[in-house]
PDB file of C-alpha atoms in Angstrom:
ATOM      1  CA  MET A   1      -0.312  -0.247   0.213  1.00 38.00           C
ATOM      2  CA  ASN A   2       1.421   3.330  -0.596  1.00 43.00           C
ATOM      3  CA  ASN A   3       0.963   5.955   1.644  1.00 55.00           C
ATOM      4  CA  GLY A   4       2.986   8.634  -0.010  1.00 55.00           C
ATOM      5  CA  ALA A   5       2.576  10.733  -3.179  1.00 53.00           C
ATOM      6  CA  PHE A   6       5.424  12.854  -5.066  1.00 50.00           C
ATOM      7  CA  PHE A   7       4.568  15.536  -7.680  1.00 49.00           C
ATOM      8  CA  TYR A   8       7.598  17.073  -9.439  1.00 44.00           C
ATOM      9  CA  ILE A   9       7.314  19.460 -11.954  1.00 40.00           C
ATOM     10  CA  GLU A  10       9.402  18.928 -14.827  1.00 38.00           C
ATOM     11  CA  GLN A  11      11.405  21.513 -16.338  1.00 39.00           C
ATOM     12  CA  LYS A  12      11.241  21.225 -20.267  1.00 40.00           C
ATOM     13  CA  ARG A  13       8.651  19.384 -21.830  1.00 42.00           C
ATOM     14  CA  GLU A  14       8.511  19.377 -25.830  1.00 49.00           C
ATOM     15  CA  LYS A  15       4.655  19.753 -25.176  1.00 46.00           C
ATOM     16  CA  PRO A  16       3.605  22.062 -22.419  1.00 52.00           C
ATOM     17  CA  LEU A  17       1.107  20.928 -19.806  1.00 56.00           C
ATOM     18  CA  ASN A  18      -2.051  22.681 -19.503  1.00 61.00           C
ATOM     19  CA  ILE A  19      -1.740  22.310 -15.804  1.00 70.00           C
ATOM     20  CA  SER A  20      -1.352  25.120 -13.514  1.00 75.00           C
ATOM     21  CA  ASP A  21       0.753  24.696 -10.502  1.00 76.00           C
ATOM     22  CA  GLU A  22      -2.510  25.751  -8.366  1.00 79.00           C
ATOM     23  CA  GLN A  23      -4.340  22.515 -10.221  1.00 84.00           C
ATOM     24  CA  ILE A  24      -1.099  20.662  -8.698  1.00 85.00           C
ATOM     25  CA  ILE A  25      -1.554  22.004  -5.288  1.00 89.00           C
ATOM     26  CA  VAL A  26      -5.541  21.330  -5.193  1.00 90.00           C
ATOM     27  CA  GLU A  27      -4.512  17.658  -6.210  1.00 92.00           C
ATOM     28  CA  ALA A  28      -2.046  17.188  -3.605  1.00 92.00           C
ATOM     29  CA  ILE A  29      -4.149  18.964  -1.145  1.00 94.00           C
ATOM     30  CA  LYS A  30      -6.799  16.103  -1.856  1.00 95.00           C
ATOM     31  CA  LEU A  31      -4.492  13.634  -0.967  1.00 95.00           C
ATOM     32  CA  VAL A  32      -3.322  14.926   1.993  1.00 96.00           C
ATOM     33  CA  GLN A  33      -6.939  15.079   3.001  1.00 95.00           C
ATOM     34  CA  GLU A  34      -7.196  11.234   2.173  1.00 95.00           C
ATOM     35  CA  GLY A  35      -4.386  10.604   4.465  1.00 95.00           C
ATOM     36  CA  VAL A  36      -1.824  10.211   1.917  1.00 94.00           C
ATOM     37  CA  SER A  37       1.816  12.237   2.501  1.00 94.00           C
ATOM     38  CA  VAL A  38       2.772  13.952  -0.612  1.00 94.00           C
ATOM     39  CA  THR A  39       6.311  15.448  -1.077  1.00 92.00           C
ATOM     40  CA  PHE A  40       5.853  18.617  -2.445  1.00 89.00           C
ATOM     41  CA  PRO A  41       8.636  20.804  -4.012  1.00 89.00           C
ATOM     42  CA  VAL A  42       9.517  24.520  -3.131  1.00 88.00           C
ATOM     43  CA  ASN A  43       9.923  27.591  -5.130  1.00 87.00           C
ATOM     44  CA  GLY A  44      10.713  31.053  -4.097  1.00 86.00           C
ATOM     45  CA  ARG A  45      12.879  32.335  -1.214  1.00 82.00           C
ATOM     46  CA  SER A  46      10.722  33.386   1.313  1.00 80.00           C
ATOM     47  CA  MET A  47      11.421  29.863   3.325  1.00 81.00           C
ATOM     48  CA  LEU A  48      15.187  30.959   3.701  1.00 76.00           C
ATOM     49  CA  PRO A  49      17.477  29.723   5.405  1.00 77.00           C
ATOM     50  CA  PHE A  50      15.571  26.437   6.340  1.00 81.00           C
ATOM     51  CA  ILE A  51      13.501  25.107   3.121  1.00 86.00           C
ATOM     52  CA  ILE A  52      15.768  26.154   0.157  1.00 86.00           C
ATOM     53  CA  GLY A  53      13.403  26.964  -2.677  1.00 87.00           C
ATOM     54  CA  GLY A  54      14.161  25.245  -5.812  1.00 88.00           C
ATOM     55  CA  LYS A  55      16.407  22.464  -4.483  1.00 90.00           C
ATOM     56  CA  GLU A  56      14.643  20.949  -1.566  1.00 91.00           C
ATOM     57  CA  SER A  57      10.587  19.941  -1.235  1.00 93.00           C
ATOM     58  CA  VAL A  58       8.474  19.138   1.692  1.00 94.00           C
ATOM     59  CA  VAL A  59       6.573  16.123   2.886  1.00 95.00           C
ATOM     60  CA  LEU A  60       2.609  17.337   3.707  1.00 96.00           C
ATOM     61  CA  VAL A  61       0.255  15.530   5.865  1.00 97.00           C
ATOM     62  CA  LYS A  62      -3.137  16.430   7.420  1.00 97.00           C
ATOM     63  CA  PRO A  63      -2.909  19.777   9.532  1.00 96.00           C
ATOM     64  CA  GLU A  64      -3.552  18.271  13.021  1.00 91.00           C
ATOM     65  CA  LYS A  65      -2.492  20.001  16.248  1.00 92.00           C
ATOM     66  CA  LEU A  66      -1.211  23.162  14.840  1.00 96.00           C
ATOM     67  CA  ARG A  67       0.861  25.220  17.181  1.00 92.00           C
ATOM     68  CA  LYS A  68       3.406  28.584  16.444  1.00 91.00           C
ATOM     69  CA  GLY A  69       6.472  27.305  14.842  1.00 90.00           C
ATOM     70  CA  HIS A  70       4.925  25.023  12.213  1.00 94.00           C
ATOM     71  CA  VAL A  71       5.116  25.329   8.926  1.00 95.00           C
ATOM     72  CA  VAL A  72       2.386  24.847   7.109  1.00 96.00           C
ATOM     73  CA  LEU A  73       0.478  25.033   3.222  1.00 96.00           C
ATOM     74  CA  ALA A  74      -2.023  27.943   3.875  1.00 95.00           C
ATOM     75  CA  TRP A  75      -4.193  29.786   0.896  1.00 94.00           C
ATOM     76  CA  VAL A  76      -4.072  33.665   2.248  1.00 93.00           C
ATOM     77  CA  ASP A  77      -5.571  36.851   0.682  1.00 85.00           C
ATOM     78  CA  ASN A  78      -7.829  34.358  -0.740  1.00 84.00           C
ATOM     79  CA  CYS A  79      -5.647  34.453  -4.079  1.00 85.00           C
ATOM     80  CA  ARG A  80      -2.603  32.125  -3.498  1.00 89.00           C
ATOM     81  CA  PHE A  81      -0.795  28.691  -1.694  1.00 92.00           C
ATOM     82  CA  VAL A  82       1.780  30.063   0.733  1.00 92.00           C
ATOM     83  CA  VAL A  83       4.511  27.571   2.529  1.00 93.00           C
ATOM     84  CA  HIS A  84       5.062  29.648   5.698  1.00 93.00           C
ATOM     85  CA  ARG A  85       6.143  29.304   9.477  1.00 91.00           C
ATOM     86  CA  ILE A  86       3.276  30.244  12.262  1.00 93.00           C
ATOM     87  CA  GLU A  87       4.023  32.870  14.224  1.00 90.00           C
ATOM     88  CA  LYS A  88       0.999  32.590  16.454  1.00 92.00           C
ATOM     89  CA  ILE A  89      -3.019  31.453  16.638  1.00 96.00           C
ATOM     90  CA  GLU A  90      -5.742  33.576  17.608  1.00 96.00           C
ATOM     91  CA  GLY A  91      -8.785  32.163  17.879  1.00 96.00           C
ATOM     92  CA  ASP A  92      -9.508  30.907  14.562  1.00 95.00           C
ATOM     93  CA  ASP A  93      -6.891  33.207  12.940  1.00 96.00           C
ATOM     94  CA  VAL A  94      -3.837  32.219  11.503  1.00 96.00           C
ATOM     95  CA  PHE A  95      -0.714  34.940  11.365  1.00 94.00           C
ATOM     96  CA  LEU A  96       1.976  34.018   8.921  1.00 94.00           C
ATOM     97  CA  MET A  97       5.762  34.385   8.208  1.00 88.00           C
ATOM     98  CA  GLY A  98       8.239  33.223   5.745  1.00 86.00           C
ATOM     99  CA  ASP A  99      11.436  32.467   7.216  1.00 79.00           C
ATOM    100  CA  GLY A 100      13.064  34.844   4.461  1.00 77.00           C
ATOM    101  CA  ASN A 101      10.536  37.295   4.543  1.00 77.00           C
ATOM    102  CA  LEU A 102      11.027  40.747   6.338  1.00 76.00           C
ATOM    103  CA  ALA A 103       7.974  42.283   7.411  1.00 74.00           C
ATOM    104  CA  ARG A 104       5.189  40.805   9.149  1.00 73.00           C
ATOM    105  CA  GLY A 105       3.781  38.041   6.707  1.00 78.00           C
ATOM    106  CA  GLU A 106       0.111  37.157   5.871  1.00 90.00           C
ATOM    107  CA  ARG A 107      -3.049  36.161   7.748  1.00 92.00           C
ATOM    108  CA  CYS A 108      -5.454  33.089   7.014  1.00 95.00           C
ATOM    109  CA  LYS A 109      -8.292  31.087   9.366  1.00 96.00           C
ATOM    110  CA  LEU A 110      -7.334  27.610  10.680  1.00 96.00           C
ATOM    111  CA  SER A 111      -9.668  26.210   7.980  1.00 96.00           C
ATOM    112  CA  ASP A 112      -7.280  27.662   5.540  1.00 97.00           C
ATOM    113  CA  VAL A 113      -4.428  25.578   6.626  1.00 97.00           C
ATOM    114  CA  LYS A 114      -4.408  22.831   4.291  1.00 97.00           C
ATOM    115  CA  ALA A 115      -1.436  20.483   5.036  1.00 97.00           C
ATOM    116  CA  LEU A 116       1.245  20.878   7.541  1.00 97.00           C
ATOM    117  CA  ALA A 117       5.021  20.111   6.411  1.00 96.00           C
ATOM    118  CA  THR A 118       6.611  17.924   8.306  1.00 95.00           C
ATOM    119  CA  HIS A 119      10.079  17.121   6.533  1.00 94.00           C
ATOM    120  CA  VAL A 120      12.284  19.033   4.410  1.00 92.00           C
ATOM    121  CA  VAL A 121      13.627  16.568   1.326  1.00 94.00           C
ATOM    122  CA  PRO A 122      17.082  17.919   0.148  1.00 90.00           C
ATOM    123  CA  ALA A 123      18.707  16.898  -3.129  1.00 83.00           C
ATOM    124  CA  ASP A 124      20.114  14.169  -1.745  1.00 85.00           C
ATOM    125  CA  GLY A 125      16.618  12.620  -1.151  1.00 86.00           C
ATOM    126  CA  LYS A 126      17.139  11.985   2.684  1.00 89.00           C
ATOM    127  CA  PRO A 127      14.096  13.548   4.656  1.00 90.00           C
ATOM    128  CA  ARG A 128      15.143  15.582   7.222  1.00 89.00           C
ATOM    129  CA  PHE A 129      12.093  16.210  10.342  1.00 90.00           C
ATOM    130  CA  LEU A 130      11.315  19.756  10.291  1.00 85.00           C
ATOM    131  CA  TYR A 131      10.965  20.157  14.079  1.00 82.00           C
ATOM    132  CA  SER A 132      13.694  18.448  15.743  1.00 78.00           C
ATOM    133  CA  GLY A 133      17.544  18.971  16.477  1.00 75.00           C
ATOM    134  CA  PRO A 134      19.203  21.756  14.629  1.00 73.00           C
ATOM    135  CA  ARG A 135      16.467  22.788  12.443  1.00 71.00           C
ATOM    136  CA  LEU A 136      14.110  23.144  15.510  1.00 70.00           C
ATOM    137  CA  ILE A 137      16.455  25.178  17.509  1.00 72.00           C
ATOM    138  CA  GLY A 138      17.536  27.301  14.196  1.00 71.00           C
ATOM    139  CA  SER A 139      14.474  28.080  13.327  1.00 68.00           C
ATOM    140  CA  ARG A 140      13.520  29.134  17.172  1.00 70.00           C
ATOM    141  CA  VAL A 141      16.545  31.181  17.290  1.00 71.00           C
ATOM    142  CA  TRP A 142      15.689  32.888  13.847  1.00 68.00           C
ATOM    143  CA  CYS A 143      12.491  34.007  15.420  1.00 68.00           C
ATOM    144  CA  VAL A 144      14.097  36.045  18.058  1.00 68.00           C
ATOM    145  CA  PHE A 145      16.012  37.562  15.396  1.00 66.00           C
ATOM    146  CA  GLN A 146      13.883  38.914  13.125  1.00 67.00           C
ATOM    147  CA  PRO A 147      14.557  42.138  13.551  1.00 70.00           C
ATOM    148  CA  VAL A 148      18.218  42.221  11.741  1.00 68.00           C
ATOM    149  CA  ARG A 149      16.918  38.649   9.619  1.00 65.00           C
ATOM    150  CA  LYS A 150      17.545  41.590   6.850  1.00 69.00           C
ATOM    151  CA  TRP A 151      21.144  41.687   7.739  1.00 67.00           C
ATOM    152  CA  LEU A 152      21.139  37.738   8.583  1.00 69.00           C
ATOM    153  CA  LEU A 153      19.876  36.945   5.103  1.00 66.00           C
ATOM    154  CA  PHE A 154      22.251  39.132   3.483  1.00 73.00           C
ATOM    155  CA  ILE A 155      25.179  37.436   4.813  1.00 73.00           C
ATOM    156  CA  TYR A 156      23.596  33.832   3.735  1.00 67.00           C
ATOM    157  CA  ARG A 157      22.911  34.749   0.599  1.00 70.00           C
ATOM    158  CA  ILE A 158      26.653  35.717   0.314  1.00 74.00           C
ATOM    159  CA  PHE A 159      27.849  32.293   1.256  1.00 74.00           C
ATOM    160  CA  HIS A 160      25.136  30.417  -0.604  1.00 68.00           C
ATOM    161  CA  ARG A 161      25.458  31.647  -4.162  1.00 64.00           C
TER     162      ARG A 161
END
């Protein structure tokens, strides 16, 4: 029995697929809601330095018992999906911020959180749990350093070109 799925978007094709990124995300969410874990590639720089867009993927599962510090796939601003970290939860409101973002992030409802990221999968293919060891400690320290994040990201980008 297969309890995991892997999605990827091939960069070069002779004939382009007429499937949008949003359609792929919606299908992944359906699988997650059925209890299937989905490995999904991430793009962009909003989760640097903990998730590297274009090089790493995240393992998504059904979101249960969400709390501050969790990385989630959420529908925000009634227009787009993001993979960002929960800053706080107040009642039904969830406040999100990408680790690589400088300004306070998005807001959504608990019902808009579609999946919880449990692991990061780097190019070597070995999943690494997001909520233990160096990644957990690093993410907590990173949140404390939010006021100087701009400079830390600048240094990070210099050394990781």
